[in-house]
Amino acid sequence: MSKLLIVGTVAFDEIETPFGKTDKILGGAATYIGLSAANFNTESAIVSVVGQDFPEKHLNLFREQNINLDGLQVVADGRTFFWKGRYHNDMNTRDTLETQLNVLADFEPKVPDHFLDSDIIMLGNLHPAVQMSVIEQVKAPKLIILDTMNFWMDTTLDLLKEVIAKIDVITINDEEARQLSGEYSLVKAAKKIHEMGPKYVVIKKGEHGALLFHDDEIFFAPALPLEEVFDPTGAGDTFAGGFAGYLAETKDTSFENMKKAIVYGSNLASFCVEKFGTERMKNLDIEEINGRLKEFKSLTQFEINLT
Amino acid sequence: MSKLLIVGTVAFDEIETPFGKTDKILGGAATYIGLSAANFNTESAIVSVVGQDFPEKHLNLFREQNINLDGLQVVADGRTFFWKGRYHNDMNTRDTLETQLNVLADFEPKVPDHFLDSDIIMLGNLHPAVQMSVIEQVKAPKLIILDTMNFWMDTTLDLLKEVIAKIDVITINDEEARQLSGEYSLVKAAKKIHEMGPKYVVIKKGEHGALLFHDDEIFFAPALPLEEVFDPTGAGDTFAGGFAGYLAETKDTSFENMKKAIVYGSNLASFCVEKFGTERMKNLDIEEINGRLKEFKSLTQFEINLT
């Protein structure tokens, strides 16, 4: 079985949408990536940090999904990373109302011995220094996938570029691709980002789907059109988790297989947004995922024979 | 051979984009629809109006494409409809700088005798009264496709709704679908628009592709990712022309065939935006269109077999 190492935040989120608001609920990039990847046949571990305020029930949720927590540090007297945000009526844009780094401020990741030979590393959004440290600890990964965001482009671009030079697949959203490349056209942006290192560039366009670029080839998967998007929090991470989980299960990192991984990422993300936080991701079953795969097929597949 | 009746503006456009600006060039909904549909094996006619200032070379362009002009009125001493607009840097939004209705103000459409038994009517964006008049003139069309825009929703909604109640397929953009239905979710919007009459709802999302709704079925075709969008003017009409032209050629208005028509619409539109105005649409050949169809296939088609 492939080993999938997941790095990213494990956090408390407080979310406000036009549909309602939550208390402090479970959130964080590694959380969504882990819960999404758990739908695939792979051995996975989370490397992250929480405070003493992090409840046992959340830890148990990860354990129930067979996610190894040896690399999840619990800081005595520390408080867990906290993010509070409010979505606008279009559900595509949001304001950050509060960010408390807490235990994340001094986080030094330590990859558990059993995962030093991980096959795939999924670097969720975090400080590039943390991402680099994990890359340096793992022996000979077959594939390194990186997610990041505009915040690190604004504050620590040089270090971020050093990380980007070392990875195989980058997943970022359209605005971030434009910022990183200085190109408005996503086709041109992907080319410039290729030149920075990654052989594969995934550009996430939220409700407008995701593009996978490799040399001159492009693949696109739409987001599933939904009656209602309830809470977009974690959709991008859930997408990345489905992508990484599928590649880990199938042990095939070819472009053809990455197409399928993109479809699975979109599939999983379509569940994530249906309820607040991780609620919908806790008890997904394979029948639901397969049912939605059929929807993706009928949404996108057509038969035209050239005359 | 099917008869395709095209109604819409034939116009002069003056266009400014970040790449440059044009003089008064050939434009108008019926123009783009006609040039796009001309790539299919069908007998087509344009019902529209121009002024005496409309040059013979433009008329010849239509004639070379075998488009019947018996329904194109030329008003003596009249001036052709004129639109002037400027695109913003994102190429997705634009300002109208000037509109001169001119001969369009008193236009009363007259369907040529030979097209009174048209199989498909493609009603391009125009005053709903003109669209209604054409519907009433044609005997027993197999399919009526309507394109419209927010301007008519703002100014003559009741009449527009009467037209919408009589047609089979509506093509509008996402913002217009939201305005017409009062629903933000495009899935909900399509349902409400179904209830107004059309069995098929096509929602155009520009660079983000197009959705086709029919009962509970949804099909999606992306726009082809391009290095550069040079001028988006007419892309939506070119899409509609490809859609209508393909349905006319294949004489099959099933949902399955409409999926293919959506792909052809996106295919043709991807050419339109590559040059200013109608420039790229004048001399397309079937090899180019087939080549791009292959690109659409590799962009969207995947093989996943459920286990």
XYZ file of C-alpha atoms in Angstrom:
614
model
C 0.000 0.000 0.000
C 1.334 3.462 -0.868
C 2.211 5.837 1.914
C 0.721 9.324 1.680
C 2.189 12.015 3.902
C -0.065 15.009 4.506
C 1.266 18.288 5.860
C -0.920 21.279 6.673
C -2.927 23.035 9.329
C -5.259 21.318 11.749
C -7.382 24.131 13.030
C -10.488 25.623 14.510
C -12.671 27.541 12.057
C -15.545 29.862 12.789
C -17.549 30.352 9.614
C -20.311 32.709 8.607
C -22.207 32.234 5.347
C -25.517 33.632 4.071
C -27.024 30.367 5.382
C -25.869 30.660 8.973
C -22.868 30.645 11.255
C -20.915 28.069 13.197
C -19.196 27.898 16.562
C -15.541 26.865 16.600
C -15.540 23.791 14.408
C -12.858 21.465 13.082
C -10.993 22.905 10.110
C -7.558 23.227 8.515
C -5.937 22.162 5.259
C -4.533 18.852 6.545
C -7.913 18.006 8.061
C -9.772 18.322 4.765
C -6.965 16.684 2.779
C -6.859 13.780 5.235
C -10.615 13.187 5.333
C -10.777 13.312 1.547
C -7.779 11.016 0.950
C -9.223 8.578 3.498
C -11.720 7.511 0.837
C -8.886 5.756 -0.996
C -6.910 2.654 -0.227
C -3.694 4.148 1.099
C -1.731 4.490 4.323
C -1.776 8.133 5.324
C -0.364 10.326 8.084
C -0.851 13.948 9.074
C 2.092 16.108 10.106
C 0.786 19.144 11.943
C 0.371 20.815 15.323
C -2.513 21.556 17.673
C -2.892 22.968 21.170
C -4.102 21.368 24.372
C -7.531 22.824 23.586
C -7.941 20.407 20.670
C -10.633 17.905 21.683
C -10.190 14.165 21.756
C -13.266 13.657 19.557
C -11.530 15.354 16.646
C -8.453 13.162 17.118
C -10.747 10.152 17.163
C -12.306 11.239 13.885
C -8.871 11.001 12.244
C -8.161 7.666 13.957
C -11.460 6.226 12.726
C -10.339 7.079 9.198
C -7.059 5.220 9.803
C -5.009 8.389 9.574
C -1.716 8.075 11.436
C -1.254 10.883 13.976
C 2.325 10.177 15.135
C 3.359 13.414 13.401
C 0.602 15.511 14.974
C 2.253 17.469 17.774
C 0.100 18.499 20.746
C 1.618 21.521 22.484
C 0.996 21.589 26.220
C -0.675 24.838 27.249
C -0.759 25.815 23.582
C -3.821 26.916 21.646
C -4.826 25.571 18.246
C -4.614 27.710 15.096
C -7.865 29.630 14.671
C -9.465 31.209 11.577
C -12.683 33.154 11.409
C -14.208 34.199 8.106
C -17.347 35.446 6.485
C -18.510 34.529 2.976
C -20.223 37.074 0.763
C -23.550 36.398 -0.898
C -21.902 35.002 -4.044
C -20.122 32.367 -1.877
C -17.027 32.868 -4.015
C -15.406 35.625 -2.020
C -14.813 35.913 1.701
C -13.347 38.187 4.341
C -10.990 36.924 7.003
C -12.291 38.355 10.272
C -9.649 36.905 12.570
C -6.523 34.753 12.429
C -4.742 33.438 15.527
C -1.558 31.571 14.631
C -1.116 30.243 18.172
C 0.898 26.970 18.165
C 1.522 27.316 14.439
C 3.884 30.228 15.073
C 6.716 27.996 16.298
C 5.847 24.784 14.477
C 8.753 22.589 13.489
C 7.448 19.575 11.589
C 8.749 16.128 12.426
C 7.955 13.339 9.987
C 7.319 10.043 11.842
C 9.926 7.325 11.189
C 7.377 5.069 9.542
C 6.618 7.759 6.942
C 10.196 8.791 6.104
C 9.829 6.600 3.000
C 6.463 8.060 1.951
C 5.536 7.600 -1.707
C 3.572 10.814 -2.049
C 3.881 14.026 -0.073
C 0.870 16.326 -0.099
C 2.011 19.705 1.172
C -1.073 21.629 2.208
C -1.079 25.382 2.571
C 1.439 26.376 5.265
C 4.603 28.455 5.668
C 7.046 27.455 2.892
C 9.731 26.868 5.528
C 7.595 24.099 7.020
C 6.955 22.643 3.584
C 10.694 22.706 2.803
C 11.563 21.017 6.080
C 9.223 18.121 5.296
C 10.639 17.738 1.782
C 14.127 17.505 3.281
C 13.109 14.830 5.786
C 11.501 12.365 3.374
C 13.946 10.071 1.596
C 12.854 9.516 -1.999
C 9.241 10.453 -2.583
C 7.802 9.494 -5.968
C 5.639 12.599 -6.131
C 5.446 15.867 -4.231
C 2.247 17.897 -4.523
C 2.140 21.445 -3.209
C -0.751 23.687 -2.361
C -0.093 27.287 -1.381
C -1.769 30.689 -1.406
C -1.313 34.344 -2.218
C -0.370 35.170 1.407
C 2.994 33.398 0.972
C 3.534 35.062 -2.404
C 3.069 38.413 -0.695
C 5.274 37.720 2.323
C 7.921 35.101 1.508
C 8.054 34.715 -2.259
C 11.749 33.777 -2.553
C 11.457 30.868 -0.158
C 8.193 29.793 -1.760
C 9.930 29.697 -5.144
C 12.656 27.479 -3.674
C 9.966 25.048 -2.561
C 8.187 25.248 -5.913
C 11.459 24.316 -7.643
C 11.511 21.035 -5.722
C 7.975 19.767 -6.297
C 6.199 17.852 -9.071
C 2.627 19.144 -8.938
C 1.389 22.549 -7.810
C -2.269 23.234 -7.081
C -3.271 26.878 -6.815
C -6.310 28.934 -7.692
C -6.627 31.105 -10.790
C -5.865 34.407 -9.065
C -2.810 32.903 -7.387
C -1.590 31.473 -10.704
C -1.881 34.950 -12.192
C -0.046 36.526 -9.262
C 2.739 33.941 -9.272
C 3.312 34.139 -13.036
C 2.427 37.732 -13.833
C 0.301 36.405 -16.713
C -3.453 36.916 -17.003
C -4.032 34.067 -19.460
C -4.099 30.827 -17.487
C -2.462 28.981 -20.394
C 0.466 31.404 -20.289
C 0.483 31.359 -16.479
C 0.778 27.569 -16.442
C 3.714 27.727 -18.885
C 5.599 30.177 -16.673
C 4.915 28.069 -13.595
C 6.154 24.960 -15.433
C 9.433 26.824 -15.906
C 9.690 27.335 -12.133
C 9.877 23.571 -11.637
C 6.552 21.686 -11.427
C 5.918 19.299 -14.327
C 2.204 19.437 -13.557
C 0.208 22.588 -12.838
C -3.322 22.354 -11.469
C -5.296 25.589 -11.510
C -8.409 25.522 -9.339
C -11.238 27.793 -10.463
C -13.707 27.001 -7.663
C -17.232 26.650 -9.006
C -15.744 26.896 -12.512
C -13.758 23.667 -12.220
C -10.060 22.842 -12.431
C -7.424 22.712 -15.161
C -4.474 20.312 -15.311
C -1.501 21.387 -17.435
C 1.429 19.193 -18.490
C 3.730 20.374 -21.277
C 1.307 21.227 -24.081
C -1.514 19.024 -22.825
C -4.511 20.360 -20.926
C -7.281 18.547 -19.108
C -10.303 20.165 -17.524
C -12.852 18.918 -15.003
C -15.857 21.069 -14.111
C -17.215 21.451 -10.629
C -20.487 19.562 -10.307
C -23.321 22.098 -10.673
C -25.136 22.078 -7.331
C -28.520 23.397 -6.243
C -26.867 25.024 -3.284
C -23.309 25.631 -2.123
C -23.632 25.711 1.629
C -20.049 26.365 2.738
C -17.032 26.419 0.370
C -14.510 26.146 3.244
C -12.062 23.329 2.592
C -13.231 22.601 -0.958
C -9.783 23.248 -2.439
C -8.102 21.056 0.182
C -10.694 18.332 -0.288
C -9.987 18.501 -4.020
C -6.247 18.136 -3.345
C -6.889 15.247 -0.925
C -8.974 13.377 -3.488
C -6.332 14.015 -6.139
C -3.475 12.786 -3.925
C -5.490 9.882 -2.498
C -6.424 8.560 -5.925
C -2.816 8.761 -7.149
C -1.645 6.971 -3.991
C -4.199 4.180 -4.360
C -3.517 3.616 -8.058
C 0.294 4.022 -7.782
C 0.304 5.660 -11.202
C 1.470 9.237 -11.634
C 1.103 9.423 -15.417
C -0.751 12.344 -17.022
C -3.565 9.963 -18.072
C -4.042 8.870 -14.487
C -3.789 12.429 -13.185
C -6.831 13.253 -15.344
C -8.794 10.697 -13.376
C -7.340 12.033 -10.130
C -8.625 15.511 -11.074
C -12.099 14.051 -11.600
C -11.943 12.348 -8.189
C -10.761 15.583 -6.601
C -13.726 17.441 -8.080
C -15.999 14.588 -7.044
C -14.939 14.770 -3.388
C -15.020 18.579 -3.332
C -18.631 18.517 -4.519
C -19.588 16.794 -1.268
C -17.512 19.082 0.954
C -19.477 22.216 0.087
C -22.860 20.671 0.846
C -22.616 21.167 4.617
C -20.737 23.338 7.094
C -17.081 22.478 7.684
C -16.136 18.810 7.594
C -19.690 17.616 8.345
C -20.333 16.055 4.951
C -16.868 14.465 4.744
C -17.103 12.436 7.934
C -19.297 9.628 6.694
C -19.017 9.436 2.930
C -19.342 5.973 1.464
C -18.126 4.524 -1.796
C -21.631 4.222 -3.240
C -22.128 7.982 -2.909
C -18.766 8.683 -4.538
C -19.461 6.247 -7.384
C -22.914 7.744 -7.886
C -21.409 11.159 -8.259
C -18.790 9.808 -10.648
C -21.662 8.776 -12.903
C -22.970 12.336 -12.692
C -19.541 13.640 -13.712
C -19.534 11.302 -16.666
C -22.958 12.309 -17.939
C -22.030 15.945 -17.324
C -18.910 15.870 -19.480
C -18.727 12.853 -21.775
C -19.925 13.033 -25.376
C -19.624 10.924 -28.521
C -18.611 12.711 -31.691
C -16.996 10.759 -34.476
C -15.126 12.811 -37.017
C -16.377 12.337 -40.542
C -31.484 19.991 -46.314
C -32.845 21.716 -43.195
C -33.767 25.357 -43.367
C -32.317 27.572 -40.651
C -33.821 31.023 -40.197
C -31.590 33.524 -38.409
C -32.948 36.741 -36.934
C -30.798 39.384 -35.296
C -28.814 42.538 -35.792
C -26.482 43.170 -38.695
C -24.390 46.053 -37.518
C -21.292 48.167 -37.414
C -19.125 47.717 -34.340
C -16.272 49.845 -33.117
C -14.250 47.878 -30.599
C -11.505 48.781 -28.170
C -9.575 46.094 -26.294
C -6.281 46.143 -24.388
C -4.743 44.904 -27.676
C -5.925 47.719 -29.904
C -8.946 49.346 -31.482
C -10.891 48.987 -34.700
C -12.634 51.311 -37.114
C -16.268 50.606 -37.922
C -16.229 46.898 -38.673
C -18.879 44.320 -39.491
C -20.757 43.102 -36.424
C -24.176 42.126 -35.109
C -25.777 39.010 -33.667
C -27.162 37.689 -36.970
C -23.785 38.241 -38.603
C -21.908 36.066 -36.128
C -24.692 33.470 -35.990
C -24.788 33.286 -39.779
C -21.025 32.997 -40.278
C -20.840 30.302 -37.603
C -23.815 28.274 -38.888
C -22.362 28.502 -42.396
C -19.846 25.848 -41.371
C -22.652 23.290 -41.412
C -24.597 21.720 -44.225
C -27.849 23.691 -44.041
C -29.843 26.257 -45.981
C -29.815 29.462 -44.009
C -31.250 32.959 -44.258
C -30.808 36.159 -42.303
C -33.787 38.352 -41.432
C -32.500 41.774 -40.439
C -32.134 45.386 -41.528
C -29.253 47.636 -42.563
C -28.914 51.169 -43.926
C -27.698 52.434 -47.248
C -24.273 52.888 -45.640
C -23.831 49.116 -45.437
C -21.130 48.176 -47.948
C -21.547 45.689 -50.763
C -18.439 43.757 -49.618
C -20.186 42.758 -46.396
C -23.235 41.589 -48.348
C -20.919 39.598 -50.562
C -19.359 37.934 -47.527
C -22.774 36.549 -46.607
C -23.478 35.522 -50.185
C -20.157 33.671 -50.417
C -21.264 31.662 -47.388
C -24.532 30.806 -49.172
C -26.602 32.776 -46.700
C -29.920 33.889 -48.213
C -30.398 37.652 -47.882
C -33.981 37.983 -49.197
C -35.029 38.910 -45.659
C -32.303 41.516 -45.188
C -33.983 44.891 -45.660
C -31.860 47.786 -46.919
C -33.407 51.106 -45.886
C -32.811 53.910 -48.358
C -31.182 56.902 -46.665
C -31.082 54.856 -43.459
C -28.013 54.211 -41.343
C -26.974 50.821 -40.020
C -27.200 49.977 -36.304
C -23.957 50.987 -34.576
C -22.365 49.826 -31.319
C -19.157 51.050 -29.771
C -17.616 49.362 -26.755
C -14.482 49.047 -24.723
C -13.289 45.871 -23.001
C -11.589 46.019 -19.620
C -8.242 44.372 -18.978
C -9.863 41.104 -17.863
C -11.612 40.884 -21.283
C -14.709 39.621 -19.470
C -16.370 42.952 -18.811
C -16.986 45.846 -21.125
C -18.490 49.307 -21.270
C -20.862 50.360 -24.018
C -19.586 53.743 -25.177
C -22.227 54.410 -27.807
C -25.325 52.814 -29.312
C -27.132 54.175 -32.381
C -30.284 52.209 -33.138
C -30.730 53.905 -36.531
C -32.714 51.652 -38.934
C -33.316 49.157 -36.157
C -35.722 51.563 -34.450
C -38.552 50.913 -36.939
C -37.622 47.413 -38.034
C -40.514 45.149 -38.993
C -39.159 41.729 -39.900
C -40.436 39.991 -43.014
C -39.602 36.299 -43.388
C -38.952 35.431 -47.078
C -41.523 33.096 -48.634
C -38.939 30.370 -49.158
C -38.216 30.301 -45.399
C -41.793 30.341 -44.082
C -41.389 26.594 -43.570
C -38.045 26.838 -41.774
C -37.093 23.872 -39.626
C -35.147 25.826 -37.020
C -35.498 29.458 -36.020
C -32.507 31.038 -34.300
C -33.690 34.259 -32.698
C -30.625 36.349 -31.989
C -30.641 39.169 -29.491
C -33.194 41.796 -30.604
C -36.362 43.471 -29.340
C -38.784 40.742 -28.200
C -41.479 42.252 -30.438
C -39.332 41.490 -33.478
C -38.665 37.976 -32.201
C -42.398 37.420 -31.641
C -43.269 38.654 -35.109
C -40.904 36.123 -36.691
C -42.297 33.275 -34.583
C -45.787 34.183 -35.783
C -44.756 34.207 -39.448
C -43.115 30.770 -39.619
C -45.548 27.868 -40.087
C -44.431 24.886 -38.042
C -40.816 25.135 -36.935
C -39.350 22.011 -35.339
C -37.207 24.043 -32.946
C -37.062 27.662 -31.847
C -33.878 28.861 -30.160
C -33.811 32.234 -28.449
C -30.938 34.415 -27.371
C -31.627 37.577 -25.411
C -29.968 39.876 -22.896
C -30.463 41.777 -19.659
C -31.424 44.981 -21.522
C -34.772 43.423 -22.547
C -35.309 42.083 -19.018
C -34.881 45.628 -17.725
C -37.087 47.336 -20.290
C -39.717 44.936 -21.660
C -39.840 41.913 -19.385
C -43.508 41.015 -19.880
C -43.215 40.804 -23.642
C -39.926 38.924 -23.331
C -41.645 36.368 -21.105
C -44.358 35.892 -23.746
C -41.658 35.093 -26.270
C -39.861 32.790 -23.830
C -43.120 30.855 -23.341
C -43.148 30.021 -27.069
C -39.614 28.781 -27.595
C -37.788 25.460 -27.082
C -34.243 26.474 -26.241
C -33.042 29.632 -24.505
C -29.380 30.666 -24.489
C -28.418 33.353 -21.996
C -25.388 34.122 -19.887
C -25.072 33.345 -16.187
C -25.866 36.842 -14.932
C -28.924 37.026 -17.191
C -30.120 33.617 -15.986
C -29.839 34.896 -12.423
C -31.696 38.096 -13.261
C -34.468 36.308 -15.159
C -35.034 33.681 -12.454
C -34.173 35.556 -9.282
C -32.012 32.567 -8.289
C -28.260 32.717 -7.698
C -27.660 28.988 -8.107
C -27.572 28.229 -11.843
C -29.193 24.840 -11.217
C -32.135 26.537 -9.515
C -32.181 29.292 -12.135
C -32.436 26.733 -14.945
C -35.362 25.031 -13.179
C -37.267 28.294 -12.889
C -36.578 29.128 -16.528
C -37.788 25.649 -17.551
C -41.064 26.540 -15.876
C -41.347 29.642 -18.070
C -41.492 27.444 -21.175
C -38.176 26.345 -22.683
C -37.509 22.603 -22.443
C -33.801 23.297 -22.863
C -31.842 25.985 -21.053
C -28.317 26.872 -22.145
C -26.366 29.050 -19.742
C -23.259 30.631 -21.256
C -20.437 31.383 -18.825
C -17.982 32.920 -21.297
C -14.437 31.715 -20.630
C -15.918 29.295 -18.069
C -17.887 27.305 -20.636
C -21.568 26.558 -21.121
C -24.193 24.445 -19.351
C -27.119 22.675 -21.028
C -30.092 21.824 -18.791
C -33.003 19.521 -19.695
C -35.283 18.257 -16.926
C -32.855 16.822 -14.382
C -30.039 16.273 -16.855
C -27.067 18.603 -17.166
C -24.281 18.724 -19.722
C -21.283 21.000 -19.603
C -18.737 22.037 -22.224
C -15.744 24.167 -21.252
C -14.406 26.992 -23.337
C -11.129 25.977 -24.916
C -8.300 27.465 -22.808
C -6.494 29.901 -25.095
C -3.148 31.640 -24.838
C -4.829 34.905 -25.669
C -8.397 36.114 -26.035
C -8.072 38.920 -28.536
C -11.675 40.150 -28.825
C -14.681 38.427 -27.192
C -17.212 40.314 -29.338
C -19.638 37.911 -30.969
C -18.448 34.827 -29.085
C -21.894 34.143 -27.617
C -23.566 34.557 -31.016
C -20.954 32.382 -32.685
C -21.644 29.755 -30.015
C -25.378 29.965 -30.762
C -24.741 29.777 -34.508
C -22.624 26.652 -34.129
C -25.252 25.114 -31.867
C -28.110 25.872 -34.290
C -26.086 24.957 -37.377
C -25.124 21.558 -36.018
C -28.724 20.762 -35.038
C -29.892 21.845 -38.508
C -27.317 19.703 -40.291
C -27.982 16.601 -38.193
C -31.798 17.045 -38.095
C -31.802 15.664 -34.573
C -32.997 17.779 -31.640
C -32.600 15.128 -28.922
C -30.761 15.957 -25.697
C -27.938 13.604 -26.708
C -27.460 15.481 -29.959
C -27.747 18.853 -28.237
C -24.706 17.860 -26.149
C -22.729 17.583 -29.371
C -24.205 20.863 -30.600
C -22.952 22.540 -27.412
C -19.464 21.210 -28.113
C -19.614 22.542 -31.684
C -20.846 25.880 -30.383
C -17.869 26.089 -28.014
C -15.593 24.929 -30.804
C -16.671 27.726 -33.157
C -16.615 30.363 -30.404
C -12.997 29.482 -29.639
C -12.048 30.697 -33.108
C -14.144 33.859 -32.953
C -12.205 35.372 -30.045
C -8.805 34.920 -31.700
C -9.086 38.006 -33.915
C -10.984 41.291 -34.015
C -14.630 41.111 -35.051
C -15.555 38.528 -37.681
C -11.999 38.300 -39.055
C -11.322 34.752 -37.885
C -14.779 33.476 -38.918
C -14.531 34.445 -42.583
C -12.304 31.657 -43.780
C -12.563 28.766 -41.362
C -12.194 25.331 -42.898
C -13.407 21.958 -41.754
C -9.877 20.726 -40.959
C -9.416 23.518 -38.445
C -12.777 22.763 -36.835
C -12.041 19.042 -36.676
C -8.617 19.729 -35.229
C -10.147 21.767 -32.466
C -12.737 19.065 -31.838
C -9.842 16.742 -31.059
C -8.571 19.331 -28.593
C -12.003 19.445 -26.951
C -11.979 15.676 -26.641
C -8.556 15.475 -25.030
C -9.513 18.396 -22.784
C -12.634 16.730 -21.379
C -12.786 13.001 -22.030
C -11.567 10.484 -19.441
C -11.833 6.750 -18.839
C -12.852 5.640 -15.385
C -14.431 2.251 -14.945
C -16.302 1.772 -11.712
C -15.064 -1.136 -9.659
